CSV table of C-alpha atoms in Angstrom, one decimal:
chain,number,residue,atom,x,y,z
I,1,MET,CA,0.3,0.2,0.4
I,2,TRP,CA,2.4,2.2,1.1
I,3,ARG,CA,6.0,1.3,-1.0
I,4,ILE,CA,5.7,4.2,-3.5
I,5,GLU,CA,6.0,6.6,-1.1
I,6,ASN,CA,8.4,4.4,1.2
I,7,GLN,CA,10.7,4.2,-1.8
I,8,ILE,CA,10.5,8.5,-2.6
I,9,LEU,CA,11.5,8.7,1.0
I,10,GLU,CA,14.3,6.6,1.7
I,11,GLY,CA,15.8,8.4,-1.5
I,12,ILE,CA,15.2,12.1,0.3
I,13,ASN,CA,16.6,10.2,3.6
I,14,HIS,CA,19.8,9.5,2.0
I,15,ALA,CA,20.0,12.6,-0.1
I,16,HIS,CA,23.0,13.8,0.1
I,17,LYS,CA,24.1,17.0,2.1
I,18,GLY,CA,24.8,19.6,-1.1
I,19,SER,CA,22.9,17.0,-3.4
I,20,TYR,CA,19.3,18.1,-5.5
I,21,ILE,CA,16.1,17.4,-4.6
I,22,ARG,CA,13.4,18.4,-7.4
I,23,ILE,CA,9.7,17.0,-6.7
I,24,SER,CA,7.1,18.1,-9.6
I,25,LEU,CA,3.4,17.1,-9.4
I,26,PHE,CA,-0.1,17.3,-9.4
I,27,SER,CA,-0.9,16.3,-5.7
I,28,PHE,CA,0.7,16.5,-2.7
I,29,ASP,CA,-1.1,16.6,1.1
I,30,ARG,CA,1.5,14.4,3.0
I,31,MET,CA,2.8,15.6,6.2
I,32,PRO,CA,5.6,12.4,6.2
I,33,LEU,CA,7.0,13.4,2.9
I,34,THR,CA,6.8,17.4,3.9
I,35,ASP,CA,8.9,16.4,7.1
I,36,ALA,CA,11.2,14.2,5.1
I,37,LEU,CA,11.8,17.1,3.0
I,38,ILE,CA,12.5,20.1,5.7
I,39,ARG,CA,14.4,17.5,7.8
I,40,ALA,CA,16.6,17.3,4.1
I,41,LYS,CA,16.8,21.1,3.7
I,42,LYS,CA,17.9,21.3,7.5
I,43,ARG,CA,20.7,19.3,6.8
I,44,GLY,CA,22.3,20.7,3.8
I,45,VAL,CA,19.9,19.5,0.6
I,46,ARG,CA,18.6,21.7,-1.8
I,47,VAL,CA,15.0,21.0,-2.2
I,48,GLN,CA,13.6,22.6,-5.2
I,49,VAL,CA,8.9,21.7,-5.0
I,50,ILE,CA,6.4,22.8,-8.5
I,51,LEU,CA,2.9,22.0,-7.4
I,52,ASN,CA,-0.7,22.1,-9.2
I,53,ASN,CA,-2.3,25.0,-7.2
I,54,HIS,CA,-6.0,22.9,-7.6
I,55,GLN,CA,-5.5,22.7,-3.7
I,56,ILE,CA,-4.1,24.3,-0.4
I,57,ASN,CA,-3.4,21.5,2.5
I,58,GLY,CA,-1.5,21.4,5.8
I,59,ALA,CA,1.2,20.1,4.5
I,60,MET,CA,2.0,21.8,1.8
I,61,ARG,CA,1.5,24.5,4.0
I,62,LYS,CA,4.0,23.4,6.2
I,63,LEU,CA,7.2,23.0,3.3
I,64,LYS,CA,5.5,26.9,2.1
I,65,GLY,CA,6.6,28.0,5.5
I,66,ALA,CA,10.3,25.7,5.3
I,67,LEU,CA,11.1,26.1,1.9
I,68,GLY,CA,10.4,30.0,0.8
I,69,THR,CA,9.2,30.9,-2.8
I,70,ASN,CA,12.4,32.3,-4.1
I,71,ARG,CA,13.1,30.8,-6.5
I,72,SER,CA,16.8,32.2,-7.0
I,73,ARG,CA,17.6,30.6,-3.3
I,74,PRO,CA,18.6,26.7,-3.1
I,75,SER,CA,15.1,25.6,-1.4
I,76,TRP,CA,12.4,26.9,-2.5
I,77,TYR,CA,8.3,25.4,-3.1
I,78,HIS,CA,6.4,27.0,-6.3
I,79,ILE,CA,2.9,27.3,-7.1
I,80,CYS,CA,2.0,26.9,-11.1
I,81,VAL,CA,-1.5,27.7,-11.7
I,82,GLY,CA,-2.5,25.8,-13.9
I,83,SER,CA,0.0,25.0,-16.4
I,84,CYS,CA,3.2,26.0,-16.2
I,85,ARG,CA,4.6,26.0,-19.4
I,86,ALA,CA,1.1,26.0,-22.0
I,87,GLY,CA,-0.9,28.8,-20.0
I,88,TYR,CA,-4.4,26.0,-19.6
I,89,GLU,CA,-4.9,23.2,-18.0
I,90,ASN,CA,-2.6,22.1,-15.8
I,91,LEU,CA,0.8,21.1,-14.4
I,92,HIS,CA,-0.1,17.5,-14.2
I,93,THR,CA,4.0,15.7,-14.7
I,94,LYS,CA,4.8,13.6,-12.1
I,95,MET,CA,9.0,13.2,-11.3
I,96,VAL,CA,11.5,13.3,-9.1
I,97,LEU,CA,15.0,14.0,-9.1
I,98,PHE,CA,17.8,13.0,-6.7
I,99,GLY,CA,21.0,14.6,-7.8
I,100,TYR,CA,22.8,12.2,-5.2
I,101,THR,CA,21.1,10.0,-2.6
I,102,GLY,CA,22.4,7.3,-1.1
I,103,SER,CA,25.4,5.7,-2.9
I,104,VAL,CA,23.8,6.4,-6.4
I,105,ARG,CA,23.3,9.6,-8.7
I,106,ASN,CA,21.3,11.3,-11.2
I,107,VAL,CA,18.5,9.1,-9.6
I,108,ILE,CA,14.5,9.4,-11.7
I,109,MET,CA,11.9,8.4,-10.6
I,110,THR,CA,8.5,8.9,-12.7
I,111,GLY,CA,4.8,7.4,-13.1
I,112,SER,CA,0.9,8.0,-12.5
I,113,PHE,CA,1.6,8.7,-8.6
I,114,ASN,CA,0.5,11.9,-6.1
I,115,PHE,CA,1.9,12.3,-2.9
I,116,THR,CA,-1.2,12.2,-1.0
I,117,GLY,CA,-2.6,8.8,1.4
I,118,ASN,CA,-6.1,8.6,-1.6
I,119,ALA,CA,-2.5,7.5,-4.5
I,120,ALA,CA,-1.1,5.6,-1.1
I,121,VAL,CA,-4.6,4.1,-0.3
I,122,ASN,CA,-7.6,4.7,-2.9
I,123,GLN,CA,-4.8,4.0,-6.2
I,124,HIS,CA,-2.9,1.5,-8.4
I,125,ASN,CA,-0.5,3.9,-9.1
I,126,ASP,CA,3.4,2.2,-11.0
I,127,LEU,CA,6.8,4.2,-10.4
I,128,TYR,CA,9.9,3.7,-12.8
I,129,THR,CA,13.0,4.3,-11.2
I,130,THR,CA,16.6,4.5,-12.9
I,131,TRP,CA,20.1,6.3,-12.3
I,132,ASN,CA,23.4,6.8,-12.8
I,133,LYS,CA,22.0,7.6,-16.7
I,134,PRO,CA,23.1,11.2,-17.0
I,135,ASN,CA,21.5,11.2,-20.6
I,136,MET,CA,18.5,10.6,-19.2
I,137,TYR,CA,18.4,12.9,-15.6
I,138,ARG,CA,19.4,15.6,-18.1
I,139,ASP,CA,16.7,15.6,-20.1
I,140,PHE,CA,15.0,15.1,-17.6
I,141,LEU,CA,16.9,18.4,-16.0
I,142,GLY,CA,15.9,20.6,-18.5
I,143,LEU,CA,12.3,19.8,-18.6
I,144,TYR,CA,12.0,20.8,-14.3
I,145,ARG,CA,13.9,24.0,-15.4
I,146,GLN,CA,11.4,25.0,-17.7
I,147,LEU,CA,8.5,24.4,-15.1
I,148,LYS,CA,10.9,26.1,-12.7
I,149,ALA,CA,10.3,29.3,-15.0
I,150,ASP,CA,6.8,29.0,-15.0
I,151,ARG,CA,6.7,31.0,-17.9
I,152,LYS,CA,4.4,29.8,-21.0
I,153,LEU,CA,6.6,28.9,-24.1
I,154,SER,CA,5.8,29.7,-27.7
I,155,ALA,CA,4.4,26.8,-29.1
I,156,ALA,CA,7.2,25.1,-31.3
I,157,ARG,CA,8.8,24.7,-28.0
I,158,GLN,CA,6.1,23.0,-25.8
I,159,HIS,CA,5.9,19.4,-27.5
I,160,TYR,CA,9.3,17.4,-28.0
I,161,ILE,CA,11.2,14.6,-28.1
I,162,LYS,CA,13.8,13.7,-26.5
I,163,ARG,CA,15.6,9.8,-27.7
I,164,ALA,CA,18.7,7.9,-25.8
I,165,GLY,CA,19.0,3.8,-25.5
I,166,ILE,CA,15.8,2.3,-24.2
I,167,TRP,CA,14.1,5.2,-22.9
I,168,GLN,CA,12.2,8.1,-25.0
I,169,LEU,CA,11.0,11.1,-23.4
I,170,GLU,CA,8.1,13.4,-24.9
I,171,VAL,CA,7.1,16.5,-23.2
I,172,LEU,CA,3.4,17.6,-24.3
I,173,PRO,CA,1.3,19.8,-24.4
I,174,LEU,CA,0.9,18.8,-28.2
I,175,PRO,CA,-0.2,22.7,-29.6
I,176,GLY,CA,-2.6,21.6,-32.6
I,177,TRP,CA,-3.1,17.8,-31.1
I,178,THR,CA,-5.6,16.0,-33.8
I,179,VAL,CA,-6.2,12.3,-34.8
I,180,LYS,CA,-3.5,12.0,-37.0
I,181,ASN,CA,-0.7,13.5,-34.8
I,182,ASP,CA,-1.9,11.8,-31.4
I,183,PRO,CA,1.4,10.6,-29.9
I,184,GLN,CA,-0.6,6.5,-29.1
I,185,MET,CA,-1.9,7.2,-32.1
I,186,ARG,CA,1.1,7.5,-34.1
I,187,GLU,CA,2.8,4.3,-31.9
I,188,MET,CA,-0.5,2.3,-32.9
I,189,ARG,CA,0.0,2.5,-35.8
I,190,LYS,CA,2.8,1.0,-35.6
I,191,ILE,CA,1.3,-2.5,-34.5
I,192,THR,CA,1.4,-5.3,-36.7
I,193,CYS,CA,-1.1,-8.1,-34.9
I,194,THR,CA,0.5,-11.2,-36.0
I,195,GLY,CA,4.2,-12.3,-36.6
I,196,ALA,CA,5.3,-12.3,-32.8
I,197,ASN,CA,9.2,-14.8,-32.3
I,198,GLY,CA,11.5,-14.2,-30.0
I,199,GLY,CA,9.7,-15.1,-26.7
I,200,THR,CA,7.2,-12.2,-27.1
I,201,GLY,CA,3.5,-11.7,-28.2
I,202,ILE,CA,1.2,-15.0,-27.1
I,203,ASN,CA,0.8,-17.5,-30.1
I,204,GLY,CA,2.5,-15.4,-33.1
I,205,ARG,CA,-0.2,-12.8,-32.2
I,206,THR,CA,1.0,-9.5,-30.7
I,207,VAL,CA,-0.4,-8.0,-27.5
I,208,VAL,CA,-1.8,-5.6,-26.6
I,209,ARG,CA,-2.2,-4.5,-23.1
I,210,VAL,CA,-4.0,-0.6,-22.5
I,211,GLY,CA,-4.4,0.2,-18.6
I,212,MET,CA,-5.9,3.9,-18.1
I,213,HIS,CA,-7.7,6.0,-15.6
I,214,THR,CA,-10.1,7.4,-17.5
I,215,ILE,CA,-10.4,7.2,-21.4
I,216,SER,CA,-12.5,9.9,-22.3
I,217,GLY,CA,-13.7,13.0,-24.8
I,218,LYS,CA,-13.3,12.5,-28.9
I,219,ARG,CA,-9.7,11.3,-28.1
I,220,GLY,CA,-9.7,8.9,-25.9
I,221,THR,CA,-12.9,7.6,-28.9
I,222,TRP,CA,-10.4,8.1,-31.1
I,223,LEU,CA,-8.2,5.6,-29.0
I,224,ALA,CA,-10.5,3.3,-28.2
I,225,LYS,CA,-11.5,3.0,-32.2
I,226,LYS,CA,-7.1,2.2,-32.4
I,227,VAL,CA,-8.0,-0.9,-29.9
I,228,ARG,CA,-10.9,-2.2,-31.0
I,229,GLN,CA,-8.9,-2.1,-34.7
I,230,LEU,CA,-6.0,-4.2,-33.7
I,231,PHE,CA,-8.4,-6.8,-31.5
I,232,ALA,CA,-10.2,-6.8,-34.9
I,233,GLN,CA,-6.4,-7.6,-36.5
I,234,GLY,CA,-5.7,-10.5,-34.9
I,235,CYS,CA,-3.6,-8.5,-31.6
I,236,ASN,CA,-4.0,-9.9,-28.3
I,237,VAL,CA,-5.9,-6.9,-26.4
I,238,ARG,CA,-7.1,-6.5,-23.0
I,239,VAL,CA,-8.2,-3.1,-21.6
I,240,TRP,CA,-9.2,-2.0,-18.2
I,241,TYR,CA,-9.6,1.8,-16.9
I,242,SER,CA,-11.1,3.1,-14.3
I,243,TRP,CA,-13.6,5.3,-15.5
I,244,ALA,CA,-14.9,6.2,-19.6
I,245,ASP,CA,-17.0,8.3,-21.3
I,246,ARG,CA,-19.9,6.9,-23.2
I,247,GLY,CA,-18.1,7.7,-26.2
I,248,ALA,CA,-15.5,5.2,-25.6
I,249,ARG,CA,-18.0,2.8,-23.8
I,250,ASN,CA,-19.7,2.8,-27.3
I,251,VAL,CA,-16.9,1.7,-29.3
I,252,PHE,CA,-15.7,-0.6,-27.0
I,253,ALA,CA,-18.9,-2.1,-26.6
I,254,THR,CA,-19.3,-2.4,-30.7
I,255,ARG,CA,-18.4,-6.1,-31.4
I,256,THR,CA,-15.9,-7.2,-34.2
I,257,ALA,CA,-16.1,-10.4,-36.3
I,258,ARG,CA,-13.8,-11.1,-34.0
I,259,GLY,CA,-16.4,-11.0,-30.9
I,260,TYR,CA,-15.9,-7.9,-28.5
I,261,VAL,CA,-12.5,-6.7,-26.7
I,262,PRO,CA,-11.7,-7.7,-23.6
I,263,VAL,CA,-12.5,-4.5,-21.0
I,264,HIS,CA,-12.7,-4.5,-17.5
I,265,VAL,CA,-13.3,-1.6,-15.2
I,266,ALA,CA,-11.1,-1.2,-12.3
I,267,GLY,CA,-13.2,2.1,-11.0
I,268,TYR,CA,-15.0,1.1,-7.8
I,269,ASP,CA,-17.6,2.7,-5.8
I,270,THR,CA,-17.5,1.7,-2.4
I,271,ASN,CA,-19.9,3.6,-0.2
I,272,TYR,CA,-22.6,3.3,-3.2
I,273,ASP,CA,-22.9,7.0,-3.4
I,274,GLY,CA,-22.2,7.8,-7.3
I,275,GLU,CA,-18.7,7.8,-7.2
I,276,ILE,CA,-15.9,6.2,-7.9
I,277,ASP,CA,-13.5,6.0,-5.0
I,278,LEU,CA,-11.3,3.1,-5.9
I,279,TYR,CA,-9.5,2.5,-8.6
I,280,GLY,CA,-6.3,1.9,-11.4
I,281,HIS,CA,-4.3,5.7,-12.1
I,282,HIS,CA,-2.2,4.2,-14.5
I,283,LYS,CA,-1.7,4.9,-18.0
I,284,VAL,CA,-0.7,2.5,-19.4
I,285,LEU,CA,0.3,1.2,-23.1
I,286,LEU,CA,2.0,-2.8,-23.3
I,287,VAL,CA,3.3,-4.2,-26.4
I,288,SER,CA,5.0,-7.2,-27.1
I,289,GLY,CA,5.2,-9.0,-30.9
I,290,ASN,CA,5.0,-7.3,-34.0
I,291,TYR,CA,6.3,-3.7,-33.8
I,292,ALA,CA,7.5,-1.0,-36.0
I,293,GLY,CA,9.0,-4.0,-38.4
I,294,ASP,CA,10.2,-5.1,-35.0
I,295,ARG,CA,9.0,-8.9,-34.9
I,296,SER,CA,10.2,-9.6,-31.1
I,297,SER,CA,9.7,-6.5,-29.8
I,298,ALA,CA,8.5,-5.6,-26.4
I,299,HIS,CA,7.3,-1.8,-25.5
I,300,ILE,CA,6.0,0.2,-22.3
I,301,TRP,CA,4.3,3.9,-21.9
I,302,THR,CA,3.7,4.9,-19.7
I,303,GLY,CA,4.2,8.4,-17.7
I,304,SER,CA,1.2,11.3,-16.8
I,305,SER,CA,-1.0,11.6,-19.9
I,306,ASN,CA,-4.5,10.2,-19.6
I,307,TRP,CA,-6.7,8.7,-22.7
I,308,GLY,CA,-8.4,12.2,-22.9
I,309,ASN,CA,-8.2,15.6,-24.5
I,310,ALA,CA,-6.4,16.9,-21.4
I,311,GLY,CA,-4.0,14.4,-22.0
I,312,LEU,CA,-2.6,16.6,-24.5
I,313,ARG,CA,-3.8,19.6,-23.8
I,314,GLY,CA,-1.5,20.5,-20.5
I,315,ASP,CA,2.1,20.0,-18.6
I,316,GLU,CA,2.2,16.0,-19.1
I,317,ILE,CA,5.1,13.0,-19.6
I,318,ILE,CA,4.9,10.1,-21.8
I,319,LEU,CA,7.6,8.0,-21.0
I,320,ARG,CA,8.3,4.5,-23.5
I,321,LEU,CA,11.2,2.3,-22.8
I,322,LYS,CA,11.8,-0.9,-24.2
I,323,GLY,CA,12.8,-4.3,-23.3
I,324,VAL,CA,11.1,-7.7,-22.6
I,325,SER,CA,12.1,-8.0,-18.7
I,326,LEU,CA,10.6,-4.7,-17.9
I,327,PHE,CA,7.3,-5.3,-20.1
I,328,ARG,CA,6.8,-8.5,-17.7
I,329,ASP,CA,7.6,-6.6,-15.1
I,330,TRP,CA,4.3,-4.0,-15.5
I,331,ASN,CA,2.4,-7.0,-17.9
I,332,ARG,CA,2.6,-8.9,-14.1
I,333,ASN,CA,1.4,-5.3,-12.8
I,334,PHE,CA,-1.5,-5.7,-15.2
I,335,ASP,CA,-2.9,-8.8,-14.4
I,336,SER,CA,-2.8,-8.3,-11.1
I,337,ILE,CA,-5.8,-5.5,-11.6
I,338,TRP,CA,-7.4,-7.7,-14.3
I,339,TYR,CA,-7.4,-10.3,-12.5
I,340,SER,CA,-7.9,-9.1,-9.3
I,341,HIS,CA,-9.3,-5.7,-9.2
I,342,SER,CA,-11.6,-5.1,-11.9
I,343,TYR,CA,-14.4,-6.4,-13.3
I,344,LEU,CA,-15.7,-7.2,-16.1
I,345,ALA,CA,-16.8,-4.3,-18.2
I,346,LYS,CA,-21.4,-5.5,-17.5
I,347,TYR,CA,-22.2,-3.4,-21.3
I,348,ILE,CA,-20.1,-6.2,-23.3
I,349,PRO,CA,-21.5,-9.6,-23.3
I,350,TYR,CA,-18.0,-11.2,-23.5
I,351,ARG,CA,-17.1,-14.2,-21.5
I,352,THR,CA,-13.5,-14.2,-20.1
I,353,SER,CA,-11.3,-16.6,-18.1
I,354,THR,CA,-12.6,-18.6,-15.8
I,355,ARG,CA,-9.3,-17.5,-13.7
I,356,LEU,CA,-11.1,-14.2,-13.6
I,357,ARG,CA,-12.5,-14.6,-9.6
I,358,THR,CA,-15.0,-12.5,-10.3
I,359,SER,CA,-16.8,-13.1,-13.8
I,360,SER,CA,-19.3,-15.3,-12.2
I,361,ALA,CA,-21.1,-12.6,-10.3
I,362,TRP,CA,-21.6,-9.9,-13.3
I,363,ASP,CA,-24.9,-9.9,-15.0
I,364,ALA,CA,-23.7,-9.3,-18.1
I,365,ALA,CA,-27.3,-7.9,-19.6
I,366,LYS,CA,-26.7,-4.8,-17.2
I,367,PRO,CA,-25.7,-1.6,-18.2
I,368,GLU,CA,-22.6,-0.1,-16.7
I,369,PRO,CA,-23.5,1.8,-13.7
I,370,GLU,CA,-23.0,5.3,-14.6
I,371,LEU,CA,-20.3,6.7,-12.1
I,372,THR,CA,-19.3,9.8,-12.2
I,373,PRO,CA,-15.2,10.7,-10.7
I,374,PRO,CA,-15.6,12.8,-7.7
I,375,ASP,CA,-15.3,16.7,-7.8
I,376,ASP,CA,-11.4,16.2,-5.7
I,377,TRP,CA,-10.6,13.6,-9.0
I,378,GLU,CA,-6.4,13.2,-9.6
I,379,TYR,CA,-6.2,12.6,-13.1
């Protein structure tokens, strides 16, 4: 439950005097993390924190009092009103950068997490941690400095891609976004559904897995249509989401010649008030098999960008990683949510594997309940 927070705390508690801790987050309310950052500052660590303005709470006020707001000093606290780089939507990039902690340097932590109790108790999240990769660290640091400036950039500078080795960092917003230039559409167009080999795919079919907090808006609809198309073409597809609007659900509820796309819902209303309060918070696309002409590829796309209009309009990142071992790690987590923390989308008359413990408990004849996100929905 607290594994991600504990890993970040370890990094903070072992940061060396004179080194930097740089944080960018959408949400922050954890007093233990505030106290750890204050202790780090007192022992000589330079602590810099950028947050979104959608909430102000005790942990944030305490951190502000300890760090100050002068961004010309070694340590500081700053709130971006909406986006830091674009002037609309929000700061939604989630990253923690350590210059030197424990025995390693150039540490990057990124994924879907926030520093909140809700993230630890009510959400499924992912955290990718890497170190001793100075080129990758340099590119994340370059983005951080743009966020720190809190100044709207020209459209030409808002969106860019950095690549090196196994990773690709795509920085958003994407001005003038359409179905033609959508980053995730661009990647899914490279998928061929047959011919997977080299220990990837399943029975020669390319595996496509989508684990998404939110699928909505016109963007969510065209991404859902692309996933359905890949299923129709023979890919081994599974999708779970926490909330999807009617447009995306209608896409998944449309039968293909192969049947219905296997879809689960990972959003629960545990107190029956009509709002989702227990849910998956990932923004993940996984592909194993025939991709971009490589029949034995394994790729992961993670980061902060949901499959909705806002996912291309604010300060967001999409991180692409590759490698069979990394794919297996994310796929293992996907399967855990698929089999144990989600249920069959009720609008699809589809029978999934008997390994799904709740499969017999859901009546496919009933429509999926019209659950809504709460007002403080952490997207």
